[in-house]
Coordinates of C-alpha atoms and ligand atoms in Angstrom, one line a residue:
Chain A
M1 CA -0.6 14.7 7.0
D2 CA -4.2 16.0 6.6
S3 CA -6.1 15.1 9.6
S4 CA -9.4 16.4 9.0
S5 CA -11.0 13.9 6.7
A6 CA -9.6 10.7 7.9
L7 CA -8.5 10.9 11.1
S8 CA -11.2 13.2 12.9
Q9 CA -13.4 10.8 15.3
P10 CA -17.0 10.9 14.3
N11 CA -19.1 10.0 17.4
F12 CA -20.9 6.7 16.4
Y13 CA -22.9 6.6 20.0
D14 CA -24.3 10.1 19.0
F15 CA -25.6 8.9 15.4
L16 CA -27.0 6.0 17.3
N17 CA -28.7 8.1 20.0
R18 CA -30.3 10.1 17.3
M19 CA -31.6 7.1 15.5
R20 CA -33.5 6.3 18.9
H21 CA -35.2 9.7 18.9
P22 CA -38.9 9.4 17.7
A23 CA -38.2 12.1 15.1
S24 CA -35.9 10.2 13.3
A25 CA -38.4 7.2 12.8
D26 CA -38.2 8.1 8.9
L27 CA -34.7 7.8 8.8
V28 CA -34.7 4.5 10.4
R29 CA -37.0 3.0 8.1
A30 CA -35.4 3.9 5.1
I31 CA -32.0 2.8 6.4
K32 CA -33.9 -0.8 7.3
S33 CA -35.4 -0.9 4.0
F34 CA -32.4 0.0 2.3
I35 CA -30.3 -2.9 4.3
V36 CA -33.2 -5.5 3.3
S37 CA -33.2 -4.5 -0.2
F38 CA -29.9 -6.3 -0.5
S39 CA -31.4 -9.6 0.1
F40 CA -33.5 -9.5 -3.0
H41 CA -30.4 -9.7 -5.0
A42 CA -27.3 -11.6 -5.5
T43 CA -24.0 -10.0 -4.4
D44 CA -22.5 -8.2 -7.1
A45 CA -19.9 -5.9 -5.7
D46 CA -19.9 -3.3 -8.3
N47 CA -23.8 -3.0 -8.1
D48 CA -23.6 -3.2 -4.4
S49 CA -21.3 -0.2 -4.1
R50 CA -23.3 2.0 -6.5
K51 CA -26.4 1.3 -4.3
L52 CA -24.5 2.4 -1.2
Q53 CA -22.8 5.5 -2.9
D54 CA -26.2 6.4 -4.1
F55 CA -27.9 5.9 -0.8
L56 CA -24.9 7.7 1.5
V57 CA -25.5 10.8 -1.1
T58 CA -29.4 10.7 -0.9
M59 CA -29.2 10.5 2.8
E60 CA -26.9 13.3 3.2
T61 CA -29.5 15.5 1.7
T62 CA -32.4 14.1 3.7
I63 CA -30.2 14.6 6.8
K64 CA -29.3 18.2 6.3
E65 CA -33.2 18.9 5.9
H66 CA -34.1 16.7 8.7
P67 CA -35.9 18.7 11.9
L68 CA -33.2 16.8 14.1
W69 CA -30.0 18.5 12.3
V70 CA -31.6 22.0 11.7
H71 CA -29.0 23.8 13.8
A72 CA -26.2 21.3 13.3
S73 CA -22.8 22.4 11.9
H74 CA -20.9 20.9 9.1
E75 CA -18.9 18.4 11.4
E76 CA -22.1 16.9 12.9
L77 CA -23.7 16.4 9.6
D78 CA -20.6 14.7 8.3
S79 CA -20.6 12.8 11.5
A80 CA -24.0 11.8 11.0
I81 CA -23.1 10.5 7.5
E82 CA -19.8 8.5 8.7
G83 CA -22.4 6.9 11.5
L84 CA -24.5 5.9 8.8
E85 CA -21.8 4.4 6.9
K86 CA -20.4 2.4 9.5
Y87 CA -23.7 1.1 10.4
V88 CA -24.9 0.0 7.2
M89 CA -21.6 -1.5 6.1
T90 CA -21.2 -3.3 9.6
K91 CA -24.8 -4.7 8.7
L92 CA -23.8 -5.7 5.0
F93 CA -20.5 -6.8 6.0
N94 CA -20.5 -10.5 5.2
R95 CA -22.4 -9.6 2.1
T96 CA -19.7 -7.5 0.7
F97 CA -16.6 -8.1 2.0
A98 CA -14.2 -10.9 0.4
S99 CA -17.5 -12.1 -1.0
S100 CA -16.7 -13.8 -4.3
S101 CA -14.1 -16.9 -4.9
E102 CA -11.7 -14.7 -7.2
D103 CA -11.2 -12.5 -3.9
V104 CA -10.9 -14.8 -1.9
K105 CA -8.0 -16.7 -4.0
A106 CA -6.4 -13.0 -4.7
D107 CA -6.2 -13.0 -0.8
L108 CA -4.5 -16.4 -0.6
D109 CA -2.3 -15.5 -3.8
V110 CA -0.8 -12.0 -2.4
S111 CA -0.3 -13.5 0.8
E112 CA 1.3 -16.7 -0.2
K113 CA 3.6 -14.6 -2.3
I114 CA 4.3 -12.0 0.7
R115 CA 5.1 -15.4 2.9
L116 CA 8.1 -16.6 0.4
L117 CA 9.3 -12.8 -0.2
Q118 CA 9.5 -12.6 3.6
H119 CA 12.3 -15.0 3.7
F120 CA 14.6 -13.1 1.3
I121 CA 13.8 -9.6 0.4
R122 CA 15.8 -7.0 1.8
P123 CA 15.1 -3.2 1.6
D124 CA 18.1 -2.8 -1.1
H125 CA 16.0 -4.8 -3.6
L126 CA 13.5 -2.1 -3.5
D127 CA 15.7 0.7 -3.7
V128 CA 15.3 2.0 0.1
P129 CA 18.6 3.9 0.6
R130 CA 20.3 3.0 3.2
V131 CA 20.1 6.0 5.5
L132 CA 16.2 5.2 5.9
H133 CA 16.8 1.8 6.9
N134 CA 15.0 1.5 10.6
E135 CA 13.4 -2.0 11.0
A136 CA 12.0 -0.7 14.3
S137 CA 10.1 2.0 13.4
W138 CA 8.7 -0.2 10.3
L139 CA 7.5 -2.9 12.6
F140 CA 5.2 0.0 14.1
A141 CA 4.0 0.9 10.8
A142 CA 3.8 -2.7 10.1
K143 CA 1.4 -3.3 13.0
E144 CA -1.1 -0.8 11.9
L145 CA -1.9 -2.6 8.7
Q146 CA -2.2 -5.9 10.7
K147 CA -4.8 -4.1 12.4
I148 CA -7.1 -3.7 9.5
N149 CA -9.2 -6.8 10.2
T150 CA -10.4 -5.7 13.7
F151 CA -12.4 -3.1 12.0
K152 CA -15.8 -3.7 9.8
A153 CA -16.3 0.0 9.0
P154 CA -14.8 1.2 5.7
R155 CA -13.4 4.0 7.3
E156 CA -11.7 2.7 10.1
K157 CA -9.8 -0.1 8.3
L158 CA -9.1 3.1 5.8
L159 CA -7.7 4.5 9.1
C160 CA -5.1 1.6 9.4
I161 CA -3.7 2.4 6.4
M162 CA -3.6 6.2 7.0
N163 CA -1.7 5.6 10.1
C164 CA 0.7 3.2 8.9
C165 CA 1.6 5.7 5.7
R166 CA 1.8 8.8 8.8
I167 CA 4.3 6.3 10.5
I168 CA 6.4 6.0 7.5
N169 CA 6.2 9.9 6.7
N170 CA 7.4 10.7 10.2
L171 CA 10.0 8.4 9.9
L172 CA 11.4 9.9 6.6
L173 CA 10.7 13.4 8.1
N174 CA 12.6 12.7 11.2
I175 CA 15.9 11.2 9.1
S176 CA 15.7 14.1 7.0
M177 CA 15.9 16.3 10.1
S178 CA 18.8 14.8 11.8
S179 CA 20.9 14.1 9.3
N180 CA 21.7 15.7 6.0
Y181 CA 19.6 13.6 4.0
V182 CA 17.7 15.4 1.4
P183 CA 14.2 13.8 1.1
A184 CA 13.0 12.5 -2.4
G185 CA 9.4 12.1 -2.0
A186 CA 7.7 9.2 -3.8
D187 CA 11.4 7.8 -4.4
D188 CA 11.8 6.8 -0.7
F189 CA 8.0 6.5 0.4
L190 CA 6.7 3.7 -1.8
P191 CA 9.8 1.3 -1.3
V192 CA 9.4 1.5 2.4
L193 CA 5.5 1.0 1.8
I194 CA 6.5 -1.8 -0.4
Y195 CA 8.9 -3.3 2.3
V196 CA 6.4 -2.7 5.5
T197 CA 3.6 -4.3 3.6
I198 CA 5.8 -7.4 2.8
K199 CA 6.9 -7.4 6.4
A200 CA 3.3 -7.1 7.7
N201 CA 1.7 -9.3 5.3
P202 CA -1.8 -7.9 6.4
P203 CA -4.8 -10.2 6.3
Q204 CA -6.9 -10.2 3.2
L205 CA -5.0 -7.3 1.6
H206 CA -6.5 -7.5 -1.6
S207 CA -10.2 -7.6 -0.2
N208 CA -9.5 -5.1 2.2
L209 CA -8.5 -2.8 -0.7
K210 CA -11.5 -3.7 -3.0
F211 CA -13.8 -2.8 0.1
I212 CA -12.4 0.3 0.7
Q213 CA -12.5 1.7 -2.7
L214 CA -16.1 0.0 -3.2
F215 CA -17.7 1.1 0.1
R216 CA -15.7 4.4 1.5
R217 CA -17.9 7.5 0.6
N218 CA -16.8 8.6 -2.5
S219 CA -16.5 12.3 -1.4
K220 CA -13.9 10.9 1.2
L221 CA -11.7 8.9 -1.1
V222 CA -10.0 12.4 -2.5
S223 CA -6.9 14.1 -1.8
E224 CA -4.1 12.7 0.6
V225 CA -6.5 9.7 1.6
E226 CA -6.6 8.9 -1.9
Y227 CA -3.0 9.5 -2.7
Y228 CA -2.0 7.0 0.4
L229 CA -4.6 4.8 -0.6
T230 CA -3.4 4.7 -4.2
N231 CA 0.2 3.9 -2.6
L232 CA -0.9 0.9 -0.9
I233 CA -2.7 -0.4 -4.2
S234 CA 0.3 0.0 -6.0
A235 CA 2.2 -1.8 -3.5
E236 CA 0.0 -4.8 -3.8
T237 CA 0.2 -4.7 -7.6
F238 CA 4.0 -4.6 -7.4
I239 CA 4.0 -7.5 -4.8
T240 CA 1.8 -10.0 -7.0
N241 CA 3.7 -9.0 -10.1
I242 CA 7.3 -9.2 -8.4
N243 CA 9.7 -11.2 -10.2
A244 CA 13.6 -11.3 -10.6
S245 CA 13.8 -8.1 -13.1
S246 CA 11.6 -6.0 -10.6
L247 CA 14.0 -7.0 -7.7
S248 CA 17.2 -6.5 -10.1
M249 CA 18.2 -10.4 -9.1
E250 CA 19.3 -12.8 -11.5
E251 CA 16.7 -15.2 -12.6
S252 CA 18.4 -18.3 -11.5
E253 CA 18.9 -16.7 -7.8
F254 CA 15.3 -15.4 -7.6
E255 CA 14.0 -18.9 -8.2
K256 CA 16.6 -20.4 -6.0
N257 CA 15.3 -18.1 -3.3
M258 CA 11.9 -18.7 -4.0
Q259 CA 12.4 -22.5 -4.0
L260 CA 14.1 -22.2 -0.5
A261 CA 11.4 -20.5 0.7
K262 CA 8.7 -22.7 -0.1
L263 CA 10.7 -25.3 1.3
A264 CA 11.2 -23.5 4.3
N265 CA 7.1 -22.6 4.7
E266 CA 6.4 -26.3 4.1
E267 CA 8.5 -27.4 7.0
T268 CA 6.8 -24.1 9.3
A269 CA 3.3 -25.4 7.9
A270 CA 4.1 -29.0 9.2
R271 CA 4.6 -28.0 12.7
H272 CA 2.2 -25.6 12.5
G273 CA 0.4 -24.8 15.9
S274 CA 2.4 -26.5 17.9
I275 CA 5.7 -24.9 18.4
L276 CA 6.6 -21.2 18.8
Q277 CA 7.7 -19.3 16.0
L278 CA 11.2 -18.9 15.9
S279 CA 11.5 -15.3 16.9
G280 CA 13.1 -12.4 15.0
D281 CA 13.9 -13.5 11.1
D282 CA 11.6 -16.2 10.0
A283 CA 14.1 -18.0 7.8
L284 CA 14.8 -21.6 9.4
T285 CA 18.5 -20.9 9.9
T286 CA 19.8 -19.7 13.3
R287 CA 22.9 -18.4 14.3
R288 CA 25.3 -20.3 16.6
H289 CA 29.2 -18.9 17.3
G290 CA 29.0 -16.7 14.8
K291 CA 27.9 -18.8 12.0
E292 CA 24.4 -20.2 10.3
I293 CA 23.4 -23.6 11.0
H294 CA 20.4 -24.9 9.1
V295 CA 17.8 -26.4 11.1
N296 CA 16.7 -29.3 9.1
L297 CA 14.6 -31.3 11.2
E298 CA 14.2 -33.7 8.4
G299 CA 17.6 -34.6 7.4
C300 CA 18.4 -34.7 11.3
E301 CA 21.0 -31.7 11.4
Y302 CA 20.3 -30.6 15.1
P303 CA 22.7 -27.8 16.3
F304 CA 23.2 -29.4 19.7
M305 CA 23.8 -32.5 19.2
E306 CA 27.7 -32.1 20.0
S307 CA 27.6 -29.5 22.5
E308 CA 28.3 -29.8 26.1
A309 CA 26.2 -27.8 28.7
K310 CA 29.1 -25.6 29.6
D311 CA 29.3 -23.9 26.0
L312 CA 25.6 -23.4 26.1
T313 CA 24.5 -19.4 26.4
V314 CA 21.5 -18.1 27.5
E315 CA 20.3 -17.4 23.7
D316 CA 21.1 -21.3 23.2
V317 CA 18.7 -22.3 25.9
Q318 CA 16.0 -20.3 24.4
Q319 CA 16.6 -21.9 21.3
L320 CA 17.2 -25.5 22.6
L321 CA 13.8 -25.1 24.3
R322 CA 12.2 -24.4 21.2
L323 CA 13.6 -27.4 19.3
Y324 CA 13.1 -29.6 22.3
Q325 CA 9.3 -28.5 22.1
H326 CA 9.2 -28.9 18.0
V327 CA 11.1 -32.3 18.4
V328 CA 8.2 -33.7 21.1
T329 CA 5.4 -32.2 19.2
R330 CA 6.4 -33.8 16.1
Y331 CA 7.3 -37.2 17.9
T332 CA 3.6 -37.4 19.7
R333 CA 2.3 -36.7 16.5
L334 CA 4.0 -39.4 14.8
T335 CA 3.3 -41.7 17.8
K336 CA -0.4 -40.8 17.1
A337 CA -0.7 -41.2 13.5
L338 CA 1.1 -44.8 13.8
A339 CA -1.2 -45.7 16.2
R340 CA -4.1 -44.7 14.1
L341 CA -2.4 -47.1 11.4
S342 CA -2.2 -49.8 14.3
L343 CA 1.5 -49.8 13.6
H344 CA 4.0 -50.1 16.6
E345 CA 6.4 -47.8 17.0
E346 CA 8.5 -50.6 17.8
R347 CA 7.8 -52.8 14.6
L348 CA 8.6 -49.7 12.6
L349 CA 12.2 -49.2 13.9
H350 CA 13.1 -52.9 13.5
T351 CA 12.8 -52.3 9.9
M352 CA 15.5 -50.4 9.9
K353 CA 17.8 -53.0 11.2
D354 CA 16.0 -56.0 9.5
P355 CA 15.4 -55.7 5.5
A356 CA 13.3 -59.0 5.6
S357 CA 10.7 -57.2 8.0
S358 CA 11.3 -53.9 6.0
T359 CA 9.8 -55.7 2.6
E360 CA 7.0 -57.6 4.6
L361 CA 5.9 -54.0 6.2
K362 CA 5.7 -52.7 3.0
K363 CA 3.4 -55.3 1.2
E364 CA 1.4 -54.7 4.5
I365 CA 0.9 -51.6 3.7
E366 CA 0.4 -51.9 -0.1
K367 CA -2.5 -54.5 0.8
W368 CA -4.1 -51.7 3.2
L369 CA -3.4 -49.1 0.2
H370 CA -5.6 -51.3 -2.2
K371 CA -8.5 -51.7 0.2
G372 CA -8.6 -47.6 0.8
I373 CA -7.8 -48.2 4.5
L374 CA -4.8 -45.4 4.7
D375 CA -7.5 -42.7 2.9
Chain B
M1 CA 18.5 11.9 -4.9
G2 CA 17.6 15.3 -3.8
C3 CA 17.4 18.6 -4.8
S4 CA 21.2 20.0 -4.3
S5 CA 20.4 23.9 -4.5
S6 CA 19.6 24.0 -0.8
L7 CA 17.7 22.0 1.9
P8 CA 14.0 22.3 2.3
D9 CA 12.0 23.7 4.9
R10 CA 11.5 21.2 7.5
N11 CA 7.8 22.6 8.9
A12 CA 5.8 19.8 9.4
G13 CA 2.4 21.1 8.7
R14 CA -0.9 20.1 8.2
L15 CA -3.5 21.1 5.1
G16 CA -6.7 20.5 6.5
S17 CA -9.1 19.5 3.8
L18 CA -12.9 18.6 3.5
N19 CA -13.4 18.6 0.0
S20 CA -16.1 16.8 -1.4
G21 CA -17.1 16.2 -4.6
N22 CA -15.3 14.6 -7.5
S23 CA -11.5 14.8 -9.2
M24 CA -11.7 18.5 -9.8
V25 CA -14.1 21.3 -9.0
T26 CA -15.2 22.1 -5.4
D27 CA -16.9 25.3 -6.7
S28 CA -16.8 27.6 -9.4
K29 CA -14.2 29.7 -7.9
N30 CA -12.2 27.4 -6.0
L31 CA -10.9 24.6 -8.2
R32 CA -9.1 21.3 -6.8
V33 CA -6.7 19.7 -9.3
K34 CA -5.1 16.3 -9.2
L35 CA -1.8 16.8 -10.9
V36 CA 0.8 13.9 -11.6
L37 CA 4.2 14.5 -12.7
L38 CA 5.7 11.7 -14.8
G39 CA 9.4 11.6 -16.5
D40 CA 12.6 9.8 -16.5
S41 CA 14.3 9.3 -13.1
G42 CA 16.6 12.4 -12.1
V43 CA 15.1 15.1 -14.7
G44 CA 14.0 17.2 -11.9
K45 CA 10.5 16.5 -10.8
S46 CA 10.8 16.7 -7.2
C47 CA 12.8 19.5 -7.4
I48 CA 10.0 21.2 -9.4
V49 CA 7.4 20.2 -6.8
L50 CA 9.4 21.7 -3.9
R51 CA 10.4 24.8 -5.9
F52 CA 6.6 25.7 -6.6
V53 CA 5.3 24.7 -3.0
R54 CA 8.4 26.3 -1.3
G55 CA 8.4 29.5 -3.1
Q56 CA 4.6 30.4 -3.1
F57 CA 3.5 30.8 0.8
D58 CA 5.7 32.0 3.3
P59 CA 7.6 29.5 4.4
T60 CA 6.1 28.9 8.1
S61 CA 2.9 27.6 6.6
K62 CA 1.4 24.2 5.7
V63 CA 3.5 22.0 3.9
T64 CA 5.3 19.2 4.8
V65 CA 8.2 19.3 2.4
G66 CA 9.5 16.5 1.1
A67 CA 6.4 14.3 1.5
S68 CA 5.2 12.6 -1.8
F69 CA 1.8 14.3 -2.0
L70 CA 2.0 18.2 -1.7
S71 CA -0.7 20.5 -2.2
Q72 CA -0.2 24.2 -3.3
T73 CA -2.7 26.8 -3.6
L74 CA -2.6 29.3 -6.4
A75 CA -4.5 32.7 -6.1
L76 CA -5.5 34.2 -9.5
Q77 CA -6.0 37.5 -10.7
D78 CA -9.9 37.0 -11.2
S79 CA -10.1 35.9 -7.7
T80 CA -10.4 32.4 -8.0
T81 CA -8.3 29.9 -6.3
V82 CA -6.6 26.7 -7.7
K83 CA -5.5 24.2 -5.1
F84 CA -3.0 22.0 -6.9
E85 CA -2.6 18.4 -5.2
I86 CA 0.6 17.2 -6.7
W87 CA 0.8 13.3 -6.7
D88 CA 4.6 12.2 -6.9
T89 CA 5.3 8.8 -8.5
A90 CA 8.6 6.8 -7.7
G91 CA 11.1 7.3 -10.5
Q92 CA 13.1 4.2 -9.8
E93 CA 12.5 2.0 -13.1
R94 CA 11.1 -1.0 -11.3
Y95 CA 7.9 1.2 -10.5
A96 CA 7.4 2.6 -14.0
A97 CA 4.6 -0.2 -14.6
L98 CA 2.4 1.3 -11.6
A99 CA 2.4 4.5 -13.0
P100 CA -1.3 4.2 -14.4
L101 CA -2.8 3.8 -11.1
Y102 CA -1.2 7.4 -10.3
Y103 CA -2.4 9.3 -13.3
R104 CA -5.8 7.6 -13.5
G105 CA -8.3 10.5 -12.8
A106 CA -5.6 13.1 -13.2
A107 CA -6.8 16.4 -14.4
V108 CA -3.6 17.6 -15.0
A109 CA -0.5 15.4 -16.1
V110 CA 3.0 17.4 -16.1
V111 CA 5.6 15.4 -18.2
V112 CA 9.2 16.3 -17.6
Y113 CA 12.2 15.9 -19.3
D114 CA 16.0 17.3 -18.7
I115 CA 17.1 19.6 -21.8
T116 CA 20.8 18.3 -21.3
S117 CA 19.6 14.7 -21.9
P118 CA 18.2 13.3 -25.4
E119 CA 16.9 9.9 -23.7
S120 CA 14.8 11.7 -21.0
F121 CA 13.1 13.7 -24.0
V122 CA 12.4 10.0 -25.8
K123 CA 11.1 9.0 -22.2
A124 CA 8.8 12.1 -22.2
K125 CA 7.5 11.1 -26.0
Y126 CA 7.0 7.8 -24.1
W127 CA 5.0 9.0 -21.4
V128 CA 2.6 11.0 -23.8
K129 CA 1.5 8.5 -25.6
E130 CA 1.1 6.3 -22.6
L131 CA -1.4 9.2 -21.5
Q132 CA -3.0 9.4 -24.8
K133 CA -3.8 5.6 -24.4
H134 CA -5.0 5.5 -20.7
A135 CA -5.7 8.5 -19.1
S136 CA -8.5 10.6 -19.0
P137 CA -9.3 11.8 -22.6
D138 CA -9.6 15.6 -21.3
I139 CA -6.4 15.5 -18.9
I140 CA -4.4 18.6 -19.6
M141 CA -0.9 17.8 -20.7
A142 CA 2.4 20.2 -20.0
L143 CA 5.7 19.4 -21.5
V144 CA 8.6 21.0 -19.4
G145 CA 11.9 20.8 -20.7
N146 CA 13.7 21.3 -17.1
K147 CA 17.4 22.3 -16.1
A148 CA 17.5 24.9 -18.5
D149 CA 20.1 26.5 -16.5
L150 CA 22.4 24.2 -18.0
H151 CA 21.9 25.4 -21.4
E152 CA 25.5 25.1 -22.4
N153 CA 25.0 21.5 -22.4
R154 CA 21.6 21.4 -23.8
S155 CA 20.9 18.8 -26.4
V156 CA 17.4 18.9 -27.0
S157 CA 16.3 21.9 -28.9
V158 CA 13.4 24.4 -27.9
Q159 CA 12.2 24.1 -31.6
D160 CA 12.1 20.2 -31.3
A161 CA 10.3 20.2 -28.0
Q162 CA 7.8 22.9 -29.1
D163 CA 7.0 21.4 -32.1
Y164 CA 6.1 17.8 -30.5
A165 CA 4.1 19.7 -27.9
E166 CA 2.0 21.7 -30.5
K167 CA 1.5 18.4 -32.5
N168 CA 0.2 16.7 -29.4
G169 CA -1.9 19.7 -28.0
M170 CA 0.3 20.5 -25.1
F171 CA 1.4 23.5 -23.4
F172 CA 5.2 23.5 -23.6
I173 CA 7.7 25.2 -21.2
E174 CA 11.1 25.3 -20.1
T175 CA 11.9 25.5 -16.5
S176 CA 14.6 25.4 -13.8
A177 CA 14.1 24.2 -10.6
K178 CA 17.6 25.3 -9.7
T179 CA 17.2 28.8 -10.2
A180 CA 13.2 28.9 -9.8
N181 CA 13.0 30.3 -13.3
N182 CA 9.6 29.7 -14.8
I183 CA 8.4 27.4 -12.3
N184 CA 5.7 29.7 -11.1
Q185 CA 4.4 30.4 -14.8
L186 CA 4.4 26.4 -15.4
F187 CA 1.5 26.4 -13.0
E188 CA -0.4 29.6 -13.7
E189 CA -0.4 28.4 -17.4
I190 CA -1.7 25.3 -16.4
A191 CA -4.5 27.0 -14.2
K192 CA -5.5 28.9 -16.9
R193 CA -6.0 26.1 -19.3
L194 CA -8.4 24.5 -16.7
P195 CA -12.0 24.4 -17.5
R196 CA -14.3 26.2 -15.3
T197 CA -17.7 24.9 -14.8
T198 CA -19.4 28.2 -14.7
P199 CA -17.6 30.7 -17.0
S200 CA -17.8 34.2 -15.9
S201 CA -20.2 36.1 -18.2
Ligands
LIG1 N1 21.1 22.0 -12.8 C1 20.0 21.8 -12.4 N2 19.7 20.5 -11.4 C2 18.5 19.9 -11.6 C3 17.2 20.7 -11.5 N3 16.3 20.0 -11.0 C4 16.8 19.2 -10.5 N4 18.0 19.2 -10.3 C5 19.0 17.8 -10.0 O1 18.5 16.9 -10.7 C6 18.7 16.0 -9.8 C7 17.6 14.9 -9.7 O2 16.5 15.6 -9.6 P1 15.2 15.2 -8.7 O3 14.0 16.2 -8.7 O4 15.7 14.1 -7.5 O5 14.6 14.1 -9.9 P2 13.4 13.3 -10.3 O6 12.6 13.5 -11.6 O7 12.3 13.6 -8.9 O8 13.9 11.9 -9.9 P3 13.1 10.6 -9.6 O9 12.4 10.8 -8.2 O10 14.3 9.6 -9.2 O11 12.2 9.7 -11.0 C8 19.0 16.4 -8.5 O12 20.5 16.2 -8.4 C9 18.7 17.9 -8.6 O13 19.4 18.5 -7.9 C10 17.8 22.1 -12.3 O14 16.5 22.7 -13.0 N5 18.9 22.4 -12.9
LIG2 MG1 11.7 12.3 -7.5

């Protein structure tokens, strides 16, 4: 893949140093007044984008003719504009990134959709040829996408995307070299990218893509970089619109999968922050002695209730520990919740045995509800 | 599905480009052109690109064959060059709705059908209509009847395709990615039709 435009490392410190030079006082003034000029207007993504793009073009000319850069090479000039873009966009980040409520909602929607799809989507649903399946490499590609919010500069965010795509391309290339698989271009690449995107569930995907398109210097959003960015935009679009037919599934099967995924996610949300994630597959199923057991903590289907110590494997112990932590956390929280209602655990348990005390308790609770105590 | 005639070269290579500017022109002598390929699955789009890219330069140079983004520079007789940046699109039906994201801003669209498949010709017409509706109005469109080597199974006549192309202001050619017949001509003809910012006086 193209290495020169997106992957080169412009030296940001060099840019900052030059800006400290007395001779660049005029540039510094221009930059400051540009940044300040934003505070006079309400946020408007398209307008902000146009302003930034125009500014970068103007500054490119100014810098080219500036005494500090008279003998500068093409690369040095380019690096200065990169530095400028990074500096300005870092300053304007809060204003320009995920700034509208529509963007925030779009981010939540796509991330929620992905969290559901993660439960049941398989490479086959997307036409990823069997020979290309390689969860390990895909994980590396996904990691690159997940890094996207560790950067504020559009160029660096874009770099995460390019790195992800490069890993996928290398994988495709390696497979075609080590087998007699004949690479099929976009037919291979896009499905893998979509799968990787679903695995990664990159933070604020929608806003990141929008931000890059609006605020990465236009002259850098061309050729290969533009192609791969378009592919991720295309992946986002595909994911947003995924339905039964786009996965070649029966309508009823798709609905069922989505429902199950929703339930599983609600369950996870209920214990969020209190327990380690079940490793590996996100689904709340666990494999034991070759068969799948649904870990349904509300419905009391605990996998180890009938086990004896001698049957347990090391893997089981790990899982047992997770379940133990889960149960304890949940129990602690329930106790606290009851205490907040000034309700004694024992009294509550008693209602299981004694229907009369149950009715009594119900009446009491209804009374509280009336008074709004439970709000 | 791949291109069965022979295995592609495996030179992982790099094509450095520091092009600046908009979708088409770098300068008056050297054009950079975004080209998309559209057409039914299996008509040979990927094979055409591979043929073009592989055949042109010496095989040790510059290009990752099998990649979905490929570029190839054509040197023309008037000492200008055209760098084709070829955007491959996923051909599977489930991805068809994403095509507009790819042809947006393209300077050239190559619409391919398979001369042995009438359905693929119908699909080609569909793509032409889509492009007329949604692509840039000055896009250059080529209609390509591929797999011309399979002429004994022909089911789309040259005349029909030629007529359709003319009616829609397109350039028409039949090619074979398998034998390489007319592949370079296709791209040379496209190059000739590109608008030049400063016509040589
Ligand atoms: N005989 C013959 N076969 C061809 C020719 N071009 C391509 N093929 C074969 O047609 C099949 C499909 O070719 P591809 O290039 O993968 O088709 P595509 O249009 O890229 O298909 P999608 O990517 O699925 O949209 C392959 O098996 C090729 O070997 C040709 O000119 N002649
Ligand atoms: Mg193809």
